Every structure is written in C-alpha cells, then in structure tokens.
Amino acid sequence: LHTSSLQSKQWYQRRVRGGINERRTLILPSGRNIDLSFEDEGGDFFNVKSLFTLDDLYKHKVHLGHSIGCWNAVNRKHLFGIRNDTHLIDLASTEQHLWRALNVVSHIAARRGNIIFANQRQSSKFILKTAARMCGETAYTADPIRSPSQVDYHTKGTFRPANFDALKPDLVICSSVMNPTSSQMLLHCNKNLIPTIGILDSDVDPVNLTYVIPGNDDSTEALIFYHKLFGQAIFRAKKIVQLLRNEGEGLSVQRRHSET
C-alpha cells in the first residue's frame, strides 16, 4: 500500500509539473525540449534579472494579498505577515519565483514556442492585448476579438478545449487563476502536460500550476507590471536569438567565400 501510494504521488507530481522529466527537461506539447539545468546552476542567459528590482515589486503593490479570512494555507510559505487584517506577500519569494518564470518564458520563446496570455476579467483584456502585441504572442480573453492575435475561447463561462488546442500552446501564462473558466483551462493544461505560469495570490490554489509567482492578482497596476515584464522577456529572447542566427549565417557566408 505504501509503495502504491508513493508511486501515485510521484506520477501526480510529474503530471502537475507539466511534462518535466527526471532529466530536468521540460517537454513541450510541440515536441521541443527545454533544458532546465540553468535553474539549478543559477544561469541567466537572457539577463532577466535586470528587468526589475525588489523596489519595483513594492511600488507596483505586488505584496498586497487578501484579507486573513480568505486565504489558502498552502501559500503560507510565501506570506510575510499580516497588516490591517490583510496578508502581505513575501517579496523575496516573489523575486526568486519571478526570475525563474521569466527565465522559462525566455527559453521557450527562443525556441519559437507558442505562448498564451490568459485572463478572464473584462478589465484586464487591454493589458493582455498590449502584452501580446509587444512580443508577437497570443492573448486569450473572455470576449470575442476580431484581431487574429486574440481568440475568444469560451461563451457564458464555458471553456472550449477544441478552440484552445487549435492554438497549439507550448506555455500558458494565467493571471486570473481563481476564475472558474481559468480553472477549467488550467486543469486541461495539466492533463495534457502543457506547462503553466500563474500569479499566486494569498487565496489561490496552486495545484494545477507548473510555475507560480506569489503576488497580487487583483491590482491593475500589478497586472500591468507582470505582463510588461513577460512581454519584455519574450521580445528580448527573440531578438537575441535572431542576432545570433544572423551572426551564424554571416560566419557561414564568410567561410564559403574563403573556401572559394
């Protein structure tokens, strides 16, 4: 019984991790593999640590959680304390988790992975559109949008797996984890081993998230800050890879000329 329980736990952890195998490789649905050894070695190839500081997190109100009456005990390790009956999120934890998430996003973008920005609040759709436009990815919102870079994927709060799978997502960044439709989407991602990144407020259940970012998910100022960082990280990764590719093509042309 103990062995069976242990095997079930290990299987569940592999499912929740979104396709990360024992060799520290993130297996994307498209078949691309992302080596995650940089997480253990502290590598920062795309220099994502320069995108923000601890002071930026405080200025954008990332540390503000929910009232003490509505919180998830699983998130205890990410909380700093209580003030005015409101949980305060530990920004040191946020900083480390945000670095890690930006690193993963950068490596997936560098390998031409399809990245989806998802949020179900009407007040956040403009934020997602702006971030998607900035980096050339897809915003996944609740209302019908005519632009080809944005998709309506549910009607009356019902998640449509067929429409979602048609986008062939390699990574989903969700900033409204507690929304019922988002919960259906994240569960679908979990079942299909699609890695996810979610904003983890003090009341959020992280069970279906691959990577969490402890922080405020209600403040418009904080949401703009998150998506601006993701947009910058994706744009920077694509630009660096394009420069390296152009440099490699230039070297190959020089070699051909030298050989002739």
PDB file of C-alpha atoms in Angstrom:
ATOM      1  CA  LEU A   1       0.000   0.000   0.000  1.00  0.00           C
ATOM      2  CA  HIS A   2       2.835   2.367   0.869  1.00  0.00           C
ATOM      3  CA  THR A   3       4.641   1.650  -2.411  1.00  0.00           C
ATOM      4  CA  SER A   4       1.454   2.190  -4.402  1.00  0.00           C
ATOM      5  CA  SER A   5       0.781   5.491  -2.636  1.00  0.00           C
ATOM      6  CA  LEU A   6       4.333   6.635  -3.287  1.00  0.00           C
ATOM      7  CA  GLN A   7       4.104   5.747  -6.971  1.00  0.00           C
ATOM      8  CA  SER A   8       0.788   7.578  -7.257  1.00  0.00           C
ATOM      9  CA  LYS A   9       2.315  10.653  -5.632  1.00  0.00           C
ATOM     10  CA  GLN A  10       5.298  10.598  -7.992  1.00  0.00           C
ATOM     11  CA  TRP A  11       3.010  10.180 -11.011  1.00  0.00           C
ATOM     12  CA  TYR A  12       0.845  13.084  -9.819  1.00  0.00           C
ATOM     13  CA  GLN A  13       3.889  15.303  -9.307  1.00  0.00           C
ATOM     14  CA  ARG A  14       5.073  14.552 -12.835  1.00  0.00           C
ATOM     15  CA  ARG A  15       1.647  15.489 -14.172  1.00  0.00           C
ATOM     16  CA  VAL A  16       1.483  18.716 -12.175  1.00  0.00           C
ATOM     17  CA  ARG A  17       4.981  19.739 -13.223  1.00  0.00           C
ATOM     18  CA  GLY A  18       3.765  19.981 -16.797  1.00  0.00           C
ATOM     19  CA  GLY A  19       5.927  17.393 -18.507  1.00  0.00           C
ATOM     20  CA  ILE A  20       9.207  17.849 -16.616  1.00  0.00           C
ATOM     21  CA  ASN A  21      11.023  14.522 -16.596  1.00  0.00           C
ATOM     22  CA  GLU A  22      13.718  13.180 -14.282  1.00  0.00           C
ATOM     23  CA  ARG A  23      16.476  14.589 -16.515  1.00  0.00           C
ATOM     24  CA  ARG A  24      15.370  18.162 -15.816  1.00  0.00           C
ATOM     25  CA  THR A  25      13.984  18.614 -19.305  1.00  0.00           C
ATOM     26  CA  LEU A  26      10.702  20.401 -19.999  1.00  0.00           C
ATOM     27  CA  ILE A  27       8.879  18.505 -22.762  1.00  0.00           C
ATOM     28  CA  LEU A  28       6.618  20.868 -24.700  1.00  0.00           C
ATOM     29  CA  PRO A  29       3.458  19.640 -26.478  1.00  0.00           C
ATOM     30  CA  SER A  30       5.020  20.585 -29.822  1.00  0.00           C
ATOM     31  CA  GLY A  31       7.867  18.147 -29.168  1.00  0.00           C
ATOM     32  CA  ARG A  32      10.502  20.760 -28.337  1.00  0.00           C
ATOM     33  CA  ASN A  33      12.621  20.123 -25.240  1.00  0.00           C
ATOM     34  CA  ILE A  34      13.829  22.837 -22.852  1.00  0.00           C
ATOM     35  CA  ASP A  35      16.870  22.029 -20.710  1.00  0.00           C
ATOM     36  CA  LEU A  36      16.139  23.265 -17.170  1.00  0.00           C
ATOM     37  CA  SER A  37      19.648  22.748 -15.820  1.00  0.00           C
ATOM     38  CA  PHE A  38      20.010  26.544 -15.720  1.00  0.00           C
ATOM     39  CA  GLU A  39      17.577  26.576 -12.772  1.00  0.00           C
ATOM     40  CA  ASP A  40      19.941  24.515 -10.629  1.00  0.00           C
ATOM     41  CA  GLU A  41      23.071  26.326 -11.785  1.00  0.00           C
ATOM     42  CA  GLY A  42      21.598  29.802 -11.377  1.00  0.00           C
ATOM     43  CA  GLY A  43      22.128  30.579 -15.082  1.00  0.00           C
ATOM     44  CA  ASP A  44      20.608  33.710 -16.611  1.00  0.00           C
ATOM     45  CA  PHE A  45      21.464  33.626 -20.308  1.00  0.00           C
ATOM     46  CA  PHE A  46      18.873  36.270 -21.236  1.00  0.00           C
ATOM     47  CA  ASN A  47      19.686  38.503 -18.236  1.00  0.00           C
ATOM     48  CA  VAL A  48      16.097  38.577 -16.946  1.00  0.00           C
ATOM     49  CA  LYS A  49      17.284  39.694 -13.515  1.00  0.00           C
ATOM     50  CA  SER A  50      17.945  43.137 -14.966  1.00  0.00           C
ATOM     51  CA  LEU A  51      14.276  43.619 -15.874  1.00  0.00           C
ATOM     52  CA  PHE A  52      13.115  44.527 -12.374  1.00  0.00           C
ATOM     53  CA  THR A  53      14.237  45.140  -8.792  1.00  0.00           C
ATOM     54  CA  LEU A  54      12.750  44.369  -5.392  1.00  0.00           C
ATOM     55  CA  ASP A  55      11.778  48.027  -5.099  1.00  0.00           C
ATOM     56  CA  ASP A  56       9.762  47.742  -8.339  1.00  0.00           C
ATOM     57  CA  LEU A  57       7.701  44.928  -6.827  1.00  0.00           C
ATOM     58  CA  TYR A  58       6.839  47.101  -3.825  1.00  0.00           C
ATOM     59  CA  LYS A  59       5.992  50.172  -5.926  1.00  0.00           C
ATOM     60  CA  HIS A  60       3.560  48.182  -8.045  1.00  0.00           C
ATOM     61  CA  LYS A  61       1.762  46.747  -4.967  1.00  0.00           C
ATOM     62  CA  VAL A  62       2.715  43.152  -5.692  1.00  0.00           C
ATOM     63  CA  HIS A  63       2.979  42.456  -1.933  1.00  0.00           C
ATOM     64  CA  LEU A  64      -0.708  43.070  -1.162  1.00  0.00           C
ATOM     65  CA  GLY A  65      -2.657  39.856  -0.587  1.00  0.00           C
ATOM     66  CA  HIS A  66      -6.242  39.210   0.520  1.00  0.00           C
ATOM     67  CA  SER A  67      -7.864  39.575   3.913  1.00  0.00           C
ATOM     68  CA  ILE A  68      -6.996  36.966   6.519  1.00  0.00           C
ATOM     69  CA  GLY A  69     -10.493  35.479   6.209  1.00  0.00           C
ATOM     70  CA  CYS A  70      -9.912  34.184   2.669  1.00  0.00           C
ATOM     71  CA  TRP A  71      -6.537  32.586   2.239  1.00  0.00           C
ATOM     72  CA  ASN A  72      -5.127  29.239   1.217  1.00  0.00           C
ATOM     73  CA  ALA A  73      -2.929  27.622   3.848  1.00  0.00           C
ATOM     74  CA  VAL A  74      -0.792  26.044   1.116  1.00  0.00           C
ATOM     75  CA  ASN A  75       0.607  29.511   0.404  1.00  0.00           C
ATOM     76  CA  ARG A  76       1.817  30.037   3.965  1.00  0.00           C
ATOM     77  CA  LYS A  77       5.477  29.815   2.909  1.00  0.00           C
ATOM     78  CA  HIS A  78       5.021  32.739   0.504  1.00  0.00           C
ATOM     79  CA  LEU A  79       3.499  35.099   3.104  1.00  0.00           C
ATOM     80  CA  PHE A  80       5.487  37.699   5.030  1.00  0.00           C
ATOM     81  CA  GLY A  81       2.954  38.699   7.676  1.00  0.00           C
ATOM     82  CA  ILE A  82      -0.343  40.449   8.419  1.00  0.00           C
ATOM     83  CA  ARG A  83      -1.181  44.146   8.490  1.00  0.00           C
ATOM     84  CA  ASN A  84      -4.645  45.680   8.873  1.00  0.00           C
ATOM     85  CA  ASP A  85      -6.185  42.184   8.634  1.00  0.00           C
ATOM     86  CA  THR A  86      -4.547  41.686   5.216  1.00  0.00           C
ATOM     87  CA  HIS A  87      -1.894  39.145   4.316  1.00  0.00           C
ATOM     88  CA  LEU A  88       1.359  40.561   2.973  1.00  0.00           C
ATOM     89  CA  ILE A  89       3.227  38.504   0.389  1.00  0.00           C
ATOM     90  CA  ASP A  90       6.951  37.937   0.860  1.00  0.00           C
ATOM     91  CA  LEU A  91       8.591  39.914  -1.958  1.00  0.00           C
ATOM     92  CA  ALA A  92      11.836  37.971  -1.581  1.00  0.00           C
ATOM     93  CA  SER A  93       9.919  34.828  -2.561  1.00  0.00           C
ATOM     94  CA  THR A  94       8.200  36.713  -5.378  1.00  0.00           C
ATOM     95  CA  GLU A  95      11.545  37.901  -6.714  1.00  0.00           C
ATOM     96  CA  GLN A  96      13.014  34.389  -6.898  1.00  0.00           C
ATOM     97  CA  HIS A  97       9.904  32.845  -8.472  1.00  0.00           C
ATOM     98  CA  LEU A  98       9.522  35.686 -10.966  1.00  0.00           C
ATOM     99  CA  TRP A  99      13.152  35.325 -12.069  1.00  0.00           C
ATOM    100  CA  ARG A 100      12.563  31.630 -12.634  1.00  0.00           C
ATOM    101  CA  ALA A 101       9.325  32.184 -14.582  1.00  0.00           C
ATOM    102  CA  LEU A 102      10.910  34.844 -16.803  1.00  0.00           C
ATOM    103  CA  ASN A 103      13.815  32.514 -17.476  1.00  0.00           C
ATOM    104  CA  VAL A 104      11.481  29.702 -18.552  1.00  0.00           C
ATOM    105  CA  VAL A 105       9.439  32.088 -20.726  1.00  0.00           C
ATOM    106  CA  SER A 106      12.602  33.370 -22.398  1.00  0.00           C
ATOM    107  CA  HIS A 107      13.890  29.899 -23.231  1.00  0.00           C
ATOM    108  CA  ILE A 108      10.534  28.792 -24.659  1.00  0.00           C
ATOM    109  CA  ALA A 109      10.240  31.981 -26.733  1.00  0.00           C
ATOM    110  CA  ALA A 110      13.806  31.493 -28.011  1.00  0.00           C
ATOM    111  CA  ARG A 111      12.778  28.054 -29.315  1.00  0.00           C
ATOM    112  CA  ARG A 112       9.739  29.524 -31.105  1.00  0.00           C
ATOM    113  CA  GLY A 113       7.226  28.108 -28.648  1.00  0.00           C
ATOM    114  CA  ASN A 114       3.631  29.351 -28.692  1.00  0.00           C
ATOM    115  CA  ILE A 115       2.952  31.394 -25.545  1.00  0.00           C
ATOM    116  CA  ILE A 116      -0.600  32.250 -24.453  1.00  0.00           C
ATOM    117  CA  PHE A 117      -1.586  35.124 -22.119  1.00  0.00           C
ATOM    118  CA  ALA A 118      -4.841  34.211 -20.361  1.00  0.00           C
ATOM    119  CA  ASN A 119      -7.120  36.270 -18.118  1.00  0.00           C
ATOM    120  CA  GLN A 120     -10.920  36.236 -17.776  1.00  0.00           C
ATOM    121  CA  ARG A 121     -11.529  39.680 -16.274  1.00  0.00           C
ATOM    122  CA  GLN A 122     -13.010  42.259 -18.615  1.00  0.00           C
ATOM    123  CA  SER A 123     -10.845  44.955 -17.017  1.00  0.00           C
ATOM    124  CA  SER A 124      -7.672  43.073 -17.953  1.00  0.00           C
ATOM    125  CA  LYS A 125      -8.264  42.388 -21.646  1.00  0.00           C
ATOM    126  CA  PHE A 126      -6.481  45.571 -22.767  1.00  0.00           C
ATOM    127  CA  ILE A 127      -3.448  44.629 -20.657  1.00  0.00           C
ATOM    128  CA  LEU A 128      -3.254  41.231 -22.348  1.00  0.00           C
ATOM    129  CA  LYS A 129      -3.706  42.706 -25.827  1.00  0.00           C
ATOM    130  CA  THR A 130      -0.855  45.148 -25.212  1.00  0.00           C
ATOM    131  CA  ALA A 131       1.496  42.454 -23.903  1.00  0.00           C
ATOM    132  CA  ALA A 132       0.672  40.101 -26.790  1.00  0.00           C
ATOM    133  CA  ARG A 133       1.206  42.868 -29.319  1.00  0.00           C
ATOM    134  CA  MET A 134       4.526  43.786 -27.731  1.00  0.00           C
ATOM    135  CA  CYS A 135       6.068  40.343 -28.156  1.00  0.00           C
ATOM    136  CA  GLY A 136       4.086  38.808 -31.027  1.00  0.00           C
ATOM    137  CA  GLU A 137       2.234  36.186 -28.988  1.00  0.00           C
ATOM    138  CA  THR A 138      -1.455  35.395 -28.338  1.00  0.00           C
ATOM    139  CA  ALA A 139      -3.836  36.956 -25.822  1.00  0.00           C
ATOM    140  CA  TYR A 140      -6.610  34.630 -24.696  1.00  0.00           C
ATOM    141  CA  THR A 141      -9.520  36.667 -23.347  1.00  0.00           C
ATOM    142  CA  ALA A 142     -13.159  36.222 -22.474  1.00  0.00           C
ATOM    143  CA  ASP A 143     -14.764  38.332 -25.184  1.00  0.00           C
ATOM    144  CA  PRO A 144     -14.844  37.930 -28.978  1.00  0.00           C
ATOM    145  CA  ILE A 145     -11.961  39.863 -30.559  1.00  0.00           C
ATOM    146  CA  ARG A 146     -11.567  40.273 -34.303  1.00  0.00           C
ATOM    147  CA  SER A 147      -7.785  40.551 -34.311  1.00  0.00           C
ATOM    148  CA  PRO A 148      -6.073  37.292 -35.403  1.00  0.00           C
ATOM    149  CA  SER A 149      -3.712  37.500 -32.434  1.00  0.00           C
ATOM    150  CA  GLN A 150      -6.557  37.266 -29.915  1.00  0.00           C
ATOM    151  CA  VAL A 151      -9.096  34.459 -29.606  1.00  0.00           C
ATOM    152  CA  ASP A 152     -12.468  34.061 -27.885  1.00  0.00           C
ATOM    153  CA  TYR A 153     -12.273  30.670 -26.209  1.00  0.00           C
ATOM    154  CA  HIS A 154     -15.376  30.484 -24.089  1.00  0.00           C
ATOM    155  CA  THR A 155     -19.006  31.565 -24.094  1.00  0.00           C
ATOM    156  CA  LYS A 156     -21.021  32.151 -20.914  1.00  0.00           C
ATOM    157  CA  GLY A 157     -18.174  30.876 -18.739  1.00  0.00           C
ATOM    158  CA  THR A 158     -17.688  27.549 -20.553  1.00  0.00           C
ATOM    159  CA  PHE A 159     -14.193  26.519 -21.565  1.00  0.00           C
ATOM    160  CA  ARG A 160     -13.819  25.148 -25.089  1.00  0.00           C
ATOM    161  CA  PRO A 161     -10.927  22.659 -25.254  1.00  0.00           C
ATOM    162  CA  ALA A 162     -11.137  22.305 -29.047  1.00  0.00           C
ATOM    163  CA  ASN A 163     -10.625  26.037 -29.631  1.00  0.00           C
ATOM    164  CA  PHE A 164      -7.829  26.083 -27.081  1.00  0.00           C
ATOM    165  CA  ASP A 165      -5.996  23.099 -28.562  1.00  0.00           C
ATOM    166  CA  ALA A 166      -6.211  24.640 -32.035  1.00  0.00           C
ATOM    167  CA  LEU A 167      -3.667  27.243 -30.914  1.00  0.00           C
ATOM    168  CA  LYS A 168      -1.146  24.503 -30.036  1.00  0.00           C
ATOM    169  CA  PRO A 169       0.088  26.270 -26.893  1.00  0.00           C
ATOM    170  CA  ASP A 170       3.541  25.468 -25.502  1.00  0.00           C
ATOM    171  CA  LEU A 171       3.109  27.681 -22.421  1.00  0.00           C
ATOM    172  CA  VAL A 172       0.165  29.416 -20.752  1.00  0.00           C
ATOM    173  CA  ILE A 173       0.590  32.485 -18.541  1.00  0.00           C
ATOM    174  CA  CYS A 174      -2.563  32.925 -16.440  1.00  0.00           C
ATOM    175  CA  SER A 175      -3.193  35.946 -14.220  1.00  0.00           C
ATOM    176  CA  SER A 176      -6.735  35.000 -13.160  1.00  0.00           C
ATOM    177  CA  VAL A 177      -6.204  31.546 -11.672  1.00  0.00           C
ATOM    178  CA  MET A 178      -9.288  31.626  -9.419  1.00  0.00           C
ATOM    179  CA  ASN A 179     -11.693  32.350 -12.277  1.00  0.00           C
ATOM    180  CA  PRO A 180     -13.889  29.269 -12.962  1.00  0.00           C
ATOM    181  CA  THR A 181     -13.108  29.280 -16.673  1.00  0.00           C
ATOM    182  CA  SER A 182      -9.394  29.682 -15.965  1.00  0.00           C
ATOM    183  CA  SER A 183      -9.596  26.752 -13.568  1.00  0.00           C
ATOM    184  CA  GLN A 184     -11.042  24.579 -16.347  1.00  0.00           C
ATOM    185  CA  MET A 185      -8.302  25.742 -18.708  1.00  0.00           C
ATOM    186  CA  LEU A 186      -5.501  25.064 -16.199  1.00  0.00           C
ATOM    187  CA  LEU A 187      -6.900  21.610 -15.441  1.00  0.00           C
ATOM    188  CA  HIS A 188      -6.963  20.897 -19.177  1.00  0.00           C
ATOM    189  CA  CYS A 189      -3.341  22.069 -19.447  1.00  0.00           C
ATOM    190  CA  ASN A 190      -2.390  19.855 -16.521  1.00  0.00           C
ATOM    191  CA  LYS A 191      -3.958  16.786 -18.120  1.00  0.00           C
ATOM    192  CA  ASN A 192      -2.216  17.465 -21.436  1.00  0.00           C
ATOM    193  CA  LEU A 193       1.164  18.320 -19.879  1.00  0.00           C
ATOM    194  CA  ILE A 194       1.120  21.928 -21.077  1.00  0.00           C
ATOM    195  CA  PRO A 195       3.305  23.978 -18.699  1.00  0.00           C
ATOM    196  CA  THR A 196       1.626  26.914 -16.992  1.00  0.00           C
ATOM    197  CA  ILE A 197       2.672  30.026 -15.095  1.00  0.00           C
ATOM    198  CA  GLY A 198       0.202  31.596 -12.673  1.00  0.00           C
ATOM    199  CA  ILE A 199       0.018  34.581 -10.345  1.00  0.00           C
ATOM    200  CA  LEU A 200      -0.336  33.130  -6.850  1.00  0.00           C
ATOM    201  CA  ASP A 201      -2.319  35.448  -4.586  1.00  0.00           C
ATOM    202  CA  SER A 202      -2.843  34.516  -0.951  1.00  0.00           C
ATOM    203  CA  ASP A 203      -6.195  32.839  -1.748  1.00  0.00           C
ATOM    204  CA  VAL A 204      -5.134  30.916  -4.882  1.00  0.00           C
ATOM    205  CA  ASP A 205      -4.846  27.122  -5.067  1.00  0.00           C
ATOM    206  CA  PRO A 206      -1.588  26.311  -6.937  1.00  0.00           C
ATOM    207  CA  VAL A 207      -2.394  22.650  -7.625  1.00  0.00           C
ATOM    208  CA  ASN A 208      -2.681  22.998 -11.430  1.00  0.00           C
ATOM    209  CA  LEU A 209       0.221  25.422 -11.893  1.00  0.00           C
ATOM    210  CA  THR A 210       3.677  24.383 -13.085  1.00  0.00           C
ATOM    211  CA  TYR A 211       5.361  27.662 -12.070  1.00  0.00           C
ATOM    212  CA  VAL A 212       3.941  30.083  -9.518  1.00  0.00           C
ATOM    213  CA  ILE A 213       4.618  33.780  -8.941  1.00  0.00           C
ATOM    214  CA  PRO A 214       3.494  34.852  -5.448  1.00  0.00           C
ATOM    215  CA  GLY A 215       1.847  38.236  -5.855  1.00  0.00           C
ATOM    216  CA  ASN A 216      -1.236  40.395  -6.090  1.00  0.00           C
ATOM    217  CA  ASP A 217      -3.552  39.277  -8.910  1.00  0.00           C
ATOM    218  CA  ASP A 218      -6.268  41.926  -8.399  1.00  0.00           C
ATOM    219  CA  SER A 219      -4.450  45.246  -8.747  1.00  0.00           C
ATOM    220  CA  THR A 220      -4.415  46.655 -12.269  1.00  0.00           C
ATOM    221  CA  GLU A 221      -1.050  48.236 -11.541  1.00  0.00           C
ATOM    222  CA  ALA A 222       0.434  44.849 -10.601  1.00  0.00           C
ATOM    223  CA  LEU A 223      -1.074  43.099 -13.648  1.00  0.00           C
ATOM    224  CA  ILE A 224       0.384  45.725 -15.992  1.00  0.00           C
ATOM    225  CA  PHE A 225       3.747  45.215 -14.306  1.00  0.00           C
ATOM    226  CA  TYR A 226       3.669  41.411 -14.721  1.00  0.00           C
ATOM    227  CA  HIS A 227       2.673  41.460 -18.375  1.00  0.00           C
ATOM    228  CA  LYS A 228       5.144  44.197 -19.218  1.00  0.00           C
ATOM    229  CA  LEU A 229       7.929  42.017 -17.787  1.00  0.00           C
ATOM    230  CA  PHE A 230       6.763  38.946 -19.716  1.00  0.00           C
ATOM    231  CA  GLY A 231       6.491  40.953 -22.918  1.00  0.00           C
ATOM    232  CA  GLN A 232       9.987  42.380 -22.473  1.00  0.00           C
ATOM    233  CA  ALA A 233      11.466  38.959 -21.664  1.00  0.00           C
ATOM    234  CA  ILE A 234       9.889  37.334 -24.744  1.00  0.00           C
ATOM    235  CA  PHE A 235      10.880  40.198 -27.036  1.00  0.00           C
ATOM    236  CA  ARG A 236      14.454  40.184 -25.714  1.00  0.00           C
ATOM    237  CA  ALA A 237      14.811  36.408 -26.132  1.00  0.00           C
ATOM    238  CA  LYS A 238      13.570  36.517 -29.727  1.00  0.00           C
ATOM    239  CA  LYS A 239      15.855  39.441 -30.534  1.00  0.00           C
ATOM    240  CA  ILE A 240      18.941  37.760 -29.056  1.00  0.00           C
ATOM    241  CA  VAL A 241      18.244  34.524 -30.925  1.00  0.00           C
ATOM    242  CA  GLN A 242      17.730  36.449 -34.175  1.00  0.00           C
ATOM    243  CA  LEU A 243      21.035  38.284 -33.693  1.00  0.00           C
ATOM    244  CA  LEU A 244      22.840  35.011 -33.014  1.00  0.00           C
ATOM    245  CA  ARG A 245      21.219  33.424 -36.054  1.00  0.00           C
ATOM    246  CA  ASN A 246      22.228  36.346 -38.274  1.00  0.00           C
ATOM    247  CA  GLU A 247      25.750  36.212 -36.897  1.00  0.00           C
ATOM    248  CA  GLY A 248      25.923  32.472 -37.611  1.00  0.00           C
ATOM    249  CA  GLU A 249      24.668  32.992 -41.166  1.00  0.00           C
ATOM    250  CA  GLY A 250      27.293  35.705 -41.651  1.00  0.00           C
ATOM    251  CA  LEU A 251      30.060  33.396 -40.472  1.00  0.00           C
ATOM    252  CA  SER A 252      28.891  30.605 -42.801  1.00  0.00           C
ATOM    253  CA  VAL A 253      28.918  33.024 -45.771  1.00  0.00           C
ATOM    254  CA  GLN A 254      32.448  34.156 -44.882  1.00  0.00           C
ATOM    255  CA  ARG A 255      33.608  30.535 -44.755  1.00  0.00           C
ATOM    256  CA  ARG A 256      32.127  29.813 -48.173  1.00  0.00           C
ATOM    257  CA  HIS A 257      33.886  32.851 -49.657  1.00  0.00           C
ATOM    258  CA  SER A 258      37.172  31.856 -48.042  1.00  0.00           C
ATOM    259  CA  GLU A 259      36.852  28.306 -49.403  1.00  0.00           C
ATOM    260  CA  THR A 260      36.200  29.559 -52.924  1.00  0.00           C
TER     261      THR A 260
END
